[in-house]
Tab-separated table of C-alpha atoms in Angstrom:
chain	number	residue	atom	x	y	z
K	1	MET	CA	151.175	90.794	64.989
K	2	THR	CA	149.118	88.240	66.754
K	3	THR	CA	146.309	86.459	64.360
K	4	ILE	CA	142.741	86.703	65.612
K	5	ASP	CA	142.825	82.769	65.814
K	6	GLU	CA	145.653	83.098	67.997
K	7	TYR	CA	144.106	85.694	70.239
K	8	VAL	CA	140.715	83.610	70.294
K	9	ALA	CA	142.835	80.448	71.531
K	10	GLY	CA	143.539	82.493	74.689
K	11	PHE	CA	139.917	82.040	75.875
K	12	ALA	CA	138.177	79.203	77.318
K	13	GLU	CA	134.526	79.821	78.245
K	14	GLU	CA	132.250	76.794	78.047
K	15	PRO	CA	129.758	76.588	75.013
K	16	GLY	CA	126.205	78.497	75.362
K	17	TYR	CA	128.167	81.523	76.966
K	18	LEU	CA	126.308	84.566	75.364
K	19	ASP	CA	126.418	87.060	78.081
K	20	HIS	CA	130.050	88.863	77.808
K	21	ALA	CA	128.350	92.452	78.479
K	22	ALA	CA	127.645	90.895	81.927
K	23	PHE	CA	131.177	89.385	82.554
K	24	GLY	CA	133.860	88.330	80.344
K	25	PRO	CA	135.192	85.077	81.302
K	26	VAL	CA	138.864	85.779	82.376
K	27	GLN	CA	141.602	84.989	79.771
K	28	THR	CA	143.834	82.262	80.330
K	29	ALA	CA	147.148	84.340	80.041
K	30	VAL	CA	145.409	86.917	82.688
K	31	LEU	CA	144.933	83.972	85.207
K	32	GLU	CA	148.614	82.876	84.448
K	33	GLU	CA	149.869	85.939	85.076
K	34	GLN	CA	147.914	86.212	88.312
K	35	ARG	CA	149.418	83.027	89.484
K	36	VAL	CA	153.179	84.487	88.784
K	37	LEU	CA	152.232	87.707	90.594
K	38	GLY	CA	150.837	85.882	93.605
K	39	HIS	CA	153.637	83.655	93.573
K	40	ILE	CA	156.060	86.661	93.691
K	41	GLN	CA	153.861	88.390	96.601
K	42	GLU	CA	153.949	84.675	98.478
K	43	ARG	CA	157.885	84.564	98.645
K	44	MET	CA	158.774	87.941	98.511
K	45	ARG	CA	162.379	87.368	97.405
K	46	PHE	CA	164.870	90.482	97.152
K	47	GLY	CA	163.479	92.656	94.137
K	48	ALA	CA	159.938	91.428	94.778
K	49	VAL	CA	158.784	95.142	95.577
K	50	GLU	CA	160.183	96.583	92.538
K	51	THR	CA	158.586	94.021	90.105
K	52	LEU	CA	155.126	94.908	92.052
K	53	ASP	CA	155.899	98.379	91.729
K	54	GLU	CA	156.280	98.357	87.880
K	55	GLN	CA	152.739	96.932	87.222
K	56	ASP	CA	151.415	100.514	87.671
K	57	ALA	CA	153.610	101.989	84.834
K	58	ARG	CA	153.003	98.957	82.595
K	59	VAL	CA	149.368	98.927	82.697
K	60	ARG	CA	149.282	102.858	82.097
K	61	ALA	CA	151.516	102.501	79.366
K	62	VAL	CA	149.462	100.200	77.185
K	63	ALA	CA	146.166	101.801	78.324
K	64	ALA	CA	147.556	105.107	76.949
K	65	ARG	CA	148.267	103.803	73.451
K	66	LEU	CA	144.699	102.407	73.280
K	67	VAL	CA	142.903	105.662	74.147
K	68	ARG	CA	145.676	107.589	72.510
K	69	ARG	CA	146.870	109.444	75.581
K	70	ARG	CA	150.167	110.091	77.226
K	71	GLU	CA	150.913	107.994	80.035
K	72	ASP	CA	150.842	110.753	82.805
K	73	GLN	CA	146.988	111.116	81.581
K	74	VAL	CA	145.965	107.754	82.626
K	75	VAL	CA	145.497	106.482	86.154
K	76	SER	CA	144.821	102.858	87.463
K	77	GLN	CA	141.125	102.508	89.058
K	78	THR	CA	139.616	99.181	90.742
K	79	ALA	CA	136.616	99.655	88.160
K	80	THR	CA	134.507	102.138	85.692
K	81	THR	CA	132.768	103.656	88.575
K	82	PRO	CA	135.537	105.048	91.015
K	83	GLY	CA	136.876	106.676	87.582
K	84	LEU	CA	133.070	108.557	87.097
K	85	LEU	CA	133.141	109.270	90.533
K	86	HIS	CA	136.593	110.892	90.751
K	87	THR	CA	135.279	112.720	87.519
K	88	ALA	CA	132.124	113.824	88.846
K	89	PHE	CA	133.150	115.374	92.280
K	90	GLY	CA	135.689	117.546	90.282
K	91	LEU	CA	133.233	119.116	87.961
K	92	THR	CA	131.541	122.574	87.774
K	93	GLY	CA	128.329	123.414	86.098
K	94	GLY	CA	125.774	121.592	84.255
K	95	VAL	CA	126.323	117.854	83.059
K	96	LEU	CA	124.244	116.655	80.458
K	97	VAL	CA	123.274	112.864	81.247
K	98	ALA	CA	120.583	110.454	80.457
K	99	ALA	CA	118.388	108.985	83.094
K	100	ASP	CA	118.575	105.720	80.927
K	101	GLU	CA	122.242	105.481	81.480
K	102	TYR	CA	123.784	102.476	83.465
K	103	PRO	CA	123.488	104.082	87.172
K	104	SER	CA	126.915	104.515	87.654
K	105	LEU	CA	127.001	107.959	85.510
K	106	PRO	CA	123.584	109.301	86.965
K	107	LEU	CA	124.245	108.237	90.687
K	108	ALA	CA	127.806	109.695	90.462
K	109	LEU	CA	126.567	112.985	89.299
K	110	ALA	CA	123.850	113.093	91.760
K	111	SER	CA	126.251	112.401	94.461
K	112	ALA	CA	128.587	115.207	93.503
K	113	ALA	CA	125.531	117.640	93.009
K	114	SER	CA	124.409	116.958	96.886
K	115	ALA	CA	128.060	116.899	98.027
K	116	THR	CA	129.144	119.998	96.542
K	117	GLY	CA	126.171	122.123	97.043
K	118	GLY	CA	124.945	122.385	93.572
K	119	ARG	CA	128.279	123.357	92.299
K	120	VAL	CA	127.750	120.384	89.924
K	121	GLN	CA	124.077	120.306	88.178
K	122	PRO	CA	123.220	117.215	86.287
K	123	VAL	CA	120.863	118.257	83.458
K	124	VAL	CA	118.928	114.936	82.580
K	125	ILE	CA	117.390	113.753	79.693
K	126	GLU	CA	114.121	111.931	80.691
K	127	SER	CA	113.739	108.257	80.823
K	128	GLY	CA	112.549	106.746	77.480
K	129	ALA	CA	113.954	109.606	75.152
K	130	GLY	CA	115.606	106.945	72.846
K	131	TRP	CA	119.015	106.253	71.646
K	132	LEU	CA	121.646	108.988	72.573
K	133	THR	CA	122.385	110.396	68.955
K	134	ALA	CA	124.454	113.563	68.455
K	135	ASP	CA	121.252	115.510	67.225
K	136	ARG	CA	119.145	114.568	70.510
K	137	ILE	CA	122.204	115.792	72.492
K	138	ARG	CA	122.304	119.095	70.336
K	139	GLU	CA	118.725	119.257	71.225
K	140	ARG	CA	119.353	119.559	74.789
K	141	LEU	CA	122.433	121.652	74.910
K	142	THR	CA	122.051	125.195	76.922
K	143	ASP	CA	124.711	127.893	77.626
K	144	ASP	CA	124.793	126.192	81.397
K	145	VAL	CA	125.850	122.730	80.229
K	146	THR	CA	129.523	122.328	80.571
K	147	ALA	CA	129.733	118.680	80.063
K	148	VAL	CA	128.357	115.914	78.621
K	149	ALA	CA	128.175	112.207	80.059
K	150	LEU	CA	127.374	109.152	78.202
K	151	SER	CA	128.375	105.658	77.469
K	152	LEU	CA	130.028	104.408	74.658
K	153	VAL	CA	127.585	101.556	74.313
K	154	ASP	CA	124.247	101.682	76.092
K	155	TRP	CA	124.015	98.665	78.388
K	156	ARG	CA	120.424	97.986	77.739
K	157	THR	CA	120.034	98.614	73.926
K	158	GLY	CA	123.365	98.014	72.737
K	159	TYR	CA	123.540	101.201	71.168
K	160	LEU	CA	127.137	102.670	69.845
K	161	VAL	CA	127.374	106.228	70.144
K	162	ASP	CA	129.323	108.137	67.515
K	163	LEU	CA	131.838	110.212	69.782
K	164	ALA	CA	133.011	112.023	66.836
K	165	ALA	CA	129.725	113.425	65.883
K	166	VAL	CA	128.818	114.110	69.695
K	167	ARG	CA	132.522	116.026	69.774
K	168	GLU	CA	131.264	118.049	66.944
K	169	VAL	CA	128.025	119.151	68.365
K	170	ILE	CA	129.132	119.994	71.926
K	171	GLY	CA	131.995	122.107	71.115
K	172	ASP	CA	134.370	122.848	73.822
K	173	ARG	CA	132.252	121.051	76.315
K	174	LEU	CA	133.807	118.311	78.334
K	175	LEU	CA	132.863	115.038	76.799
K	176	ILE	CA	132.738	112.151	79.534
K	177	VAL	CA	132.435	108.527	78.319
K	178	ASP	CA	131.583	105.535	80.438
K	179	ALA	CA	133.282	103.076	78.148
K	180	ILE	CA	132.949	99.435	79.884
K	181	GLN	CA	130.224	98.223	77.429
K	182	GLY	CA	132.628	98.942	74.367
K	183	PHE	CA	136.112	98.869	75.340
K	184	GLY	CA	138.105	96.005	73.865
K	185	VAL	CA	135.544	95.601	70.817
K	186	VAL	CA	135.117	99.082	69.324
K	187	ASP	CA	137.906	100.917	67.612
K	188	ALA	CA	136.387	103.936	68.881
K	189	PRO	CA	138.100	107.560	68.400
K	190	TYR	CA	138.810	107.927	72.489
K	191	GLU	CA	141.214	110.924	71.474
K	192	VAL	CA	138.117	113.057	71.181
K	193	ALA	CA	136.832	112.430	74.714
K	194	ASP	CA	138.201	114.244	77.527
K	195	VAL	CA	137.505	111.555	80.117
K	196	VAL	CA	137.462	107.709	79.403
K	197	ALA	CA	136.693	105.644	82.405
K	198	THR	CA	136.625	101.650	82.015
K	199	GLY	CA	136.852	98.320	83.626
K	200	GLY	CA	138.512	95.070	82.492
K	201	GLN	CA	135.538	92.819	83.621
K	202	LYS	CA	133.646	92.559	80.569
K	203	TRP	CA	134.801	92.788	76.946
K	204	LEU	CA	138.768	92.901	78.176
K	205	HIS	CA	138.244	89.549	80.079
K	206	ALA	CA	140.626	90.664	82.794
K	207	GLY	CA	138.448	90.154	85.871
K	208	TRP	CA	136.832	92.352	88.508
K	209	GLY	CA	139.266	94.756	90.452
K	210	THR	CA	140.479	96.110	87.150
K	211	GLY	CA	140.228	99.535	85.329
K	212	PHE	CA	141.740	102.909	84.110
K	213	VAL	CA	140.421	106.344	83.564
K	214	SER	CA	142.258	108.943	81.142
K	215	PHE	CA	141.848	112.455	80.950
K	216	SER	CA	142.828	114.961	78.283
K	217	ASP	CA	144.615	118.168	79.323
K	218	ARG	CA	141.650	120.088	78.989
K	219	ALA	CA	140.068	117.870	81.409
K	220	LEU	CA	143.078	117.987	83.678
K	221	GLU	CA	142.833	121.597	83.563
K	222	ARG	CA	138.851	121.990	84.638
K	223	ILE	CA	138.196	119.014	86.934
K	224	LYS	CA	139.546	119.495	90.151
K	225	PRO	CA	140.482	116.345	92.182
K	226	ALA	CA	138.439	116.215	95.122
K	227	LEU	CA	138.907	112.661	96.510
K	228	SER	CA	142.913	112.172	96.443
K	229	GLY	CA	144.457	109.778	98.876
K	230	PRO	CA	148.072	109.246	99.898
K	231	HIS	CA	148.919	107.713	96.633
K	232	GLY	CA	147.291	110.921	94.979
K	233	THR	CA	149.291	113.184	96.740
K	234	THR	CA	153.206	114.213	97.090
K	235	GLY	CA	154.787	116.010	100.263
K	236	TRP	CA	153.839	113.714	102.903
K	237	PRO	CA	155.267	112.932	105.594
K	238	THR	CA	157.529	116.191	105.680
K	239	GLU	CA	154.982	118.789	104.570
K	240	VAL	CA	151.271	119.102	103.978
K	241	PRO	CA	150.500	116.724	100.993
K	242	SER	CA	149.292	118.575	97.888
K	243	VAL	CA	147.998	116.805	94.697
K	244	ARG	CA	150.301	114.905	92.336
K	245	PRO	CA	150.076	116.698	88.660
K	246	GLY	CA	148.328	114.799	85.897
K	247	ALA	CA	145.910	112.152	86.205
K	248	ALA	CA	147.752	110.502	89.183
K	249	ALA	CA	145.972	113.220	91.140
K	250	PHE	CA	142.965	110.964	90.786
K	251	THR	CA	144.033	108.302	93.076
K	252	MET	CA	142.551	107.161	96.381
K	253	THR	CA	144.760	104.520	97.704
K	254	ARG	CA	147.350	101.895	96.057
K	255	ILE	CA	145.599	99.713	93.145
K	256	ASP	CA	146.402	96.147	93.757
K	257	PRO	CA	149.487	95.076	91.556
K	258	VAL	CA	148.138	91.556	90.569
K	259	ALA	CA	144.946	93.340	89.213
K	260	GLN	CA	147.163	95.973	87.306
K	261	ALA	CA	149.318	92.890	85.986
K	262	ARG	CA	145.942	91.189	84.940
K	263	LEU	CA	144.642	94.240	83.015
K	264	ALA	CA	147.826	95.044	81.499
K	265	VAL	CA	148.200	91.275	80.210
K	266	SER	CA	144.587	91.913	78.547
K	267	LEU	CA	145.384	95.123	77.111
K	268	GLU	CA	148.825	94.103	75.583
K	269	ARG	CA	147.169	91.022	74.207
K	270	LEU	CA	144.077	93.082	72.425
K	271	THR	CA	147.068	95.760	71.282
K	272	ALA	CA	148.957	92.585	69.558
K	273	VAL	CA	146.040	91.633	67.649
K	274	GLY	CA	144.382	94.952	66.966
K	275	VAL	CA	141.160	96.261	68.355
K	276	GLY	CA	139.469	96.431	64.723
K	277	THR	CA	140.317	92.866	63.934
K	278	VAL	CA	138.642	92.041	67.055
K	279	GLN	CA	135.614	94.215	66.415
K	280	ALA	CA	135.220	92.455	63.107
K	281	ARG	CA	135.138	89.120	64.327
K	282	VAL	CA	132.492	90.396	66.986
K	283	ALA	CA	130.518	91.950	63.989
K	284	ASP	CA	130.425	88.554	62.580
K	285	ARG	CA	129.017	86.813	65.369
K	286	VAL	CA	126.399	89.566	65.924
K	287	GLU	CA	125.314	88.926	62.502
K	288	ARG	CA	125.043	85.550	62.937
K	289	ILE	CA	122.850	85.775	65.886
K	290	THR	CA	120.771	88.616	64.253
K	291	ALA	CA	120.194	86.023	61.472
K	292	ILE	CA	118.889	83.094	63.929
K	293	ALA	CA	116.664	85.376	65.476
K	294	ASP	CA	115.021	86.598	62.366
K	295	GLU	CA	114.509	83.026	60.911
K	296	PHE	CA	112.284	82.200	64.239
K	297	GLY	CA	110.411	85.708	64.236
K	298	LEU	CA	112.214	87.193	67.020
K	299	ALA	CA	112.080	90.918	67.062
K	300	VAL	CA	115.640	92.329	67.153
K	301	THR	CA	115.393	95.859	69.164
K	302	SER	CA	119.028	96.588	68.856
K	303	SER	CA	120.341	98.577	65.675
K	304	ARG	CA	121.123	96.363	62.524
K	305	ASP	CA	123.453	99.221	61.257
K	306	PRO	CA	127.242	98.081	61.871
K	307	ARG	CA	128.085	101.743	63.071
K	308	GLU	CA	125.609	101.840	65.795
K	309	ARG	CA	126.402	98.448	67.586
K	310	ALA	CA	129.266	96.446	69.276
K	311	GLY	CA	128.371	92.979	70.609
K	312	ILE	CA	124.766	93.385	71.936
K	313	VAL	CA	121.878	91.954	70.320
K	314	VAL	CA	118.871	92.886	72.123
K	315	LEU	CA	115.779	90.429	71.522
K	316	ARG	CA	111.971	91.275	72.324
K	317	PRO	CA	109.741	88.008	72.439
K	318	ALA	CA	106.240	88.316	71.771
K	319	GLN	CA	104.080	89.790	74.826
K	320	GLY	CA	104.080	87.020	77.637
K	321	ARG	CA	106.769	84.937	75.915
K	322	LEU	CA	109.711	86.218	77.861
K	323	THR	CA	109.419	83.156	80.486
K	324	ALA	CA	109.376	80.854	77.139
K	325	LEU	CA	112.514	82.207	75.839
K	326	SER	CA	114.354	82.226	78.756
K	327	ALA	CA	113.426	78.955	79.746
K	328	ALA	CA	114.545	77.476	76.222
K	329	LEU	CA	117.907	79.290	76.362
K	330	HIS	CA	118.303	77.722	79.887
K	331	ASN	CA	117.410	74.305	78.647
K	332	HIS	CA	120.046	74.497	76.076
K	333	GLY	CA	122.732	75.540	78.289
K	334	VAL	CA	122.885	79.498	76.626
K	335	THR	CA	123.823	82.007	79.492
K	336	ALA	CA	122.013	85.673	78.458
K	337	THR	CA	120.583	88.431	80.513
K	338	ALA	CA	116.873	88.756	80.807
K	339	ARG	CA	115.817	92.199	81.717
K	340	LEU	CA	112.343	94.445	81.618
K	341	GLY	CA	110.664	92.159	79.034
K	342	GLU	CA	114.177	91.648	76.747
K	343	VAL	CA	116.601	89.433	76.457
K	344	ARG	CA	120.604	90.881	75.907
K	345	VAL	CA	122.354	88.161	73.925
K	346	SER	CA	126.305	89.464	73.977
K	347	ALA	CA	128.976	87.709	71.965
K	348	PHE	CA	132.798	88.037	71.415
K	349	ALA	CA	135.511	86.856	68.991
K	350	SER	CA	135.772	83.746	71.243
K	351	THR	CA	132.140	82.705	70.539
K	352	THR	CA	131.978	79.327	68.827
K	353	ASP	CA	130.157	77.889	66.249
K	354	GLU	CA	128.908	75.456	68.622
K	355	THR	CA	127.921	78.406	70.996
K	356	LEU	CA	125.628	79.653	67.812
K	357	GLY	CA	124.427	76.063	67.233
K	358	MET	CA	123.188	75.983	70.906
K	359	PHE	CA	121.563	79.491	70.609
K	360	ARG	CA	119.783	78.103	67.222
K	361	ASP	CA	118.595	75.234	69.131
K	362	ALA	CA	117.194	77.240	71.919
K	363	CYS	CA	115.291	79.429	69.520
K	364	VAL	CA	113.709	75.839	67.676
K	365	SER	CA	112.436	75.001	71.131
K	366	TYR	CA	111.236	78.561	71.712
K	367	ALA	CA	109.270	78.666	68.314
K	368	THR	CA	107.539	75.014	69.432
K	369	MET	CA	106.625	76.199	72.493
K	370	PRO	CA	102.723	76.906	73.090
């Protein structure tokens, strides 16, 4: 078992980086794997094709362990969004989704509704309804709703959904999860979800072009693959192609094996240290950021309950003071995301004391600005 300090040693972001929810600086081991596979592609010695082909099974094997599914229930994707699109276009009936979700979910469902002539029917929870708790979902369920689609962690508020509670209230309906803002820092019960889609460019620190989607057996029975390409089918070129069994049917084209290797390394390192261990270190950093915000009177609008948060802290400066806070962070070399009157600060296990000190210095400056 790798220790948390050994795991953290594999990250090399500059001090002051507090924007992992936007992009996770790529791990050193991931870059090394990219170099090795790139060299194989450059030379293409005898047996190179077999090495490249092995990366698909490699990434599916470790991803399956993390979501507690079989390997045939997992398929590589280039990001979260393609996995959600594959899912949306294969659904039937009403799908409950919040308007405030990151656009990947509502756009996928809207596109599917348009393309299928209404076979898929988004049932939208209006913007501003609040955190997507199990009780709020229960209030909006009707007999027409056959699936519920949500984010594990809300991209704006940092709210961590209780998947087990949601499963309990929705019963036999499909539970579709966009896990991108929590996968890697939340030890969630992914086995209660029917679809889990994620990408590797945020908390997994594997870079863009990486991701996967997993399906329960129930999801594979109910969701019909509509976007299968050559690599999602079998029979060609000697007969009319038919979709492959299992999650493999949800494939449009071959995924870059170097990208698969990058994601595999990230997931292997995560498995070695344990998601729970990473989550505990992230929780410590979140507590320290929250304490600094409290020290300088910055309102924290994200949840303070450890059961309802992951790596995101959302700060709301006083009216008219967003520019001042953004300037203070910039002047002290702190990278964060400012949007809609708030600042989203996102820490990881690799966030150092130096980075937290830079954040505190920025808050000092902010507090003294006229």
